[in-house]
XYZ file of C-alpha atoms in Angstrom:
198
model
C 11.344 65.628 45.220
C 9.533 62.990 47.207
C 9.637 62.670 50.814
C 10.081 58.994 51.257
C 13.425 56.911 49.926
C 12.101 53.463 48.992
C 15.315 50.857 48.963
C 14.238 47.426 47.364
C 15.558 44.564 49.484
C 15.991 41.194 47.095
C 18.529 38.110 47.093
C 18.040 34.635 45.847
C 16.575 31.745 48.464
C 18.626 31.303 51.500
C 20.752 34.551 51.117
C 20.018 35.911 54.111
C 17.437 38.721 53.237
C 15.484 38.235 56.239
C 18.742 38.497 58.202
C 19.293 42.212 56.683
C 15.278 42.880 57.365
C 15.944 42.020 61.201
C 19.065 44.255 61.341
C 17.344 46.995 59.763
C 14.071 47.058 61.824
C 16.599 46.945 65.062
C 17.770 49.708 63.557
C 14.590 51.734 63.455
C 13.721 51.619 59.211
C 10.286 49.952 58.728
C 10.641 47.244 56.348
C 7.580 46.020 54.367
C 7.140 42.108 53.754
C 5.558 41.692 50.091
C 5.969 38.086 50.309
C 3.881 38.237 53.755
C 1.808 40.807 52.339
C 0.451 38.746 49.378
C -0.260 35.910 51.106
C -3.021 37.889 53.296
C -4.475 39.625 50.111
C -4.956 36.368 48.998
C -6.874 35.017 51.824
C -8.469 38.381 52.463
C -8.673 40.554 49.203
C -12.123 40.352 47.678
C -10.995 41.008 44.310
C -8.461 38.253 44.546
C -10.828 35.809 46.062
C -13.337 36.479 43.405
C -10.809 36.258 40.325
C -9.520 33.163 42.042
C -12.845 31.301 42.272
C -14.219 32.322 38.641
C -11.035 30.938 36.712
C -10.429 27.615 39.366
C -13.975 27.434 41.166
C -14.816 27.176 44.284
C -12.286 24.748 45.617
C -9.609 27.105 45.544
C -10.407 28.310 48.986
C -11.726 26.104 51.890
C -12.328 27.188 55.491
C -12.185 31.387 54.065
C -8.768 30.565 53.218
C -6.832 30.256 50.104
C -5.664 26.199 49.188
C -2.120 27.006 48.700
C -1.528 23.097 47.409
C -4.124 23.331 44.863
C -3.296 26.901 43.753
C 0.481 25.638 43.379
C -0.576 22.860 41.750
C -2.176 25.084 38.675
C 0.596 27.403 38.758
C 3.545 24.369 38.426
C 1.282 23.105 35.660
C 1.033 25.824 33.590
C 2.803 29.465 33.291
C -0.130 31.177 32.050
C -1.880 30.340 35.663
C 1.153 31.865 37.264
C 1.389 35.036 35.280
C -2.610 35.539 35.734
C -1.648 35.474 39.743
C 0.981 37.405 39.462
C -0.793 40.272 37.398
C -4.072 39.797 40.125
C -1.614 40.324 42.872
C 1.110 42.178 42.538
C -0.835 45.531 41.582
C -2.427 44.887 44.862
C 0.549 44.290 46.746
C 1.915 47.864 45.370
C -0.990 49.669 46.137
C -0.534 47.781 49.647
C 2.860 49.400 50.299
C 2.076 52.689 48.923
C -0.289 53.029 51.328
C 1.929 51.915 53.822
C 4.441 54.124 52.779
C 2.502 57.113 53.514
C 2.025 56.254 57.353
C 5.811 55.665 58.233
C 8.121 58.387 60.449
C 11.138 57.293 58.570
C 12.047 58.878 55.440
C 13.762 56.112 54.470
C 11.635 53.010 54.014
C 12.389 49.188 52.582
C 10.274 46.708 50.471
C 11.433 42.918 50.557
C 10.857 40.671 48.083
C 12.427 37.706 46.405
C 10.992 38.435 43.185
C 11.764 42.303 42.989
C 12.731 42.492 39.327
C 10.400 39.693 38.291
C 7.201 41.357 39.653
C 8.326 44.837 38.213
C 8.594 46.386 41.835
C 12.151 47.620 41.304
C 10.600 50.231 39.086
C 9.082 51.954 42.085
C 12.450 52.173 44.253
C 14.918 54.544 44.381
C 17.595 51.928 45.405
C 18.228 48.175 45.237
C 19.944 46.223 47.243
C 20.797 42.788 46.527
C 21.807 40.436 49.556
C 24.552 38.060 47.577
C 25.660 34.773 49.062
C 27.406 31.483 47.234
C 25.032 29.171 45.756
C 26.624 26.827 48.138
C 25.764 28.421 50.878
C 22.629 29.208 50.112
C 21.644 25.813 49.430
C 22.985 24.217 52.800
C 21.074 26.894 54.730
C 17.744 26.267 52.719
C 18.239 22.236 53.554
C 19.038 23.039 57.348
C 16.275 25.587 57.563
C 13.172 23.758 55.093
C 14.357 20.325 56.611
C 14.559 19.334 52.732
C 17.112 17.603 50.076
C 19.647 19.137 48.212
C 17.675 18.564 44.758
C 14.716 20.058 45.908
C 16.633 23.282 46.783
C 19.076 22.704 43.898
C 15.403 23.271 41.645
C 14.295 26.020 43.846
C 17.480 28.126 43.062
C 17.171 27.197 39.650
C 13.794 28.239 39.107
C 14.703 31.648 40.338
C 16.404 34.807 38.295
C 19.678 34.175 37.804
C 21.846 35.936 40.659
C 23.895 37.280 38.460
C 21.475 39.467 36.425
C 20.083 40.841 40.092
C 23.808 41.594 40.905
C 24.410 43.627 37.981
C 20.852 45.363 38.435
C 21.359 46.578 42.000
C 22.639 49.933 43.331
C 24.207 47.873 46.397
C 25.740 44.383 47.210
C 25.282 42.872 50.882
C 27.286 40.070 51.462
C 26.401 37.434 53.825
C 28.995 35.083 53.182
C 29.377 34.052 56.946
C 32.820 35.756 57.090
C 32.151 39.666 56.066
C 30.011 41.368 58.778
C 26.523 42.598 57.677
C 26.093 45.707 60.095
C 29.054 47.631 58.625
C 27.533 47.269 55.348
C 24.167 48.301 55.913
C 25.228 51.268 58.405
C 27.766 52.173 55.296
C 24.976 52.098 52.664
C 22.568 53.727 54.309
C 24.699 56.822 54.936
C 25.899 56.891 51.264
C 21.947 56.922 50.840
C 21.583 60.074 53.336
C 24.334 61.937 51.725
C 23.255 61.111 48.355
C 19.490 62.800 49.214
C 20.649 65.729 51.433
């Protein structure tokens, strides 16, 4: 049996993945942020830099940093571009995660990803925790957080995989409805994981 227990942490925009991540870190559990890692790799990985320049030209990078607006315009204009970028970045993020796991002292490790299922990262996890909040609550949080309009948030929520599909696939549902305490849910779920793997 593999030594590490890998738990994927996901949820729709505004559900509160980062809140759960923070609590897990405070409890001493390591959390790998795929979004953060992807951004670093897209700035620094020669494989990604060269492939993006070959496909989109030199202007995809400015001052040795990814021109995110330029790339976003390409991705939103054509789904094939999104597929190309994802197929380029996701395998390298997975490799970075596997290398990171080997350095951890905790047996239980977490991978946080908004697109856990879309990226296929769920296939490499022992469990998936889904952070759940109502659409209305999520929209309110994102409007406050990102200082954007309700319409913008609606578009972003609708562009993501449907929550009900993610919920069905998940091993654990963490309610983040601002009424149910999160810490007891985390402790209960971790204890279940430990018991199942003893």
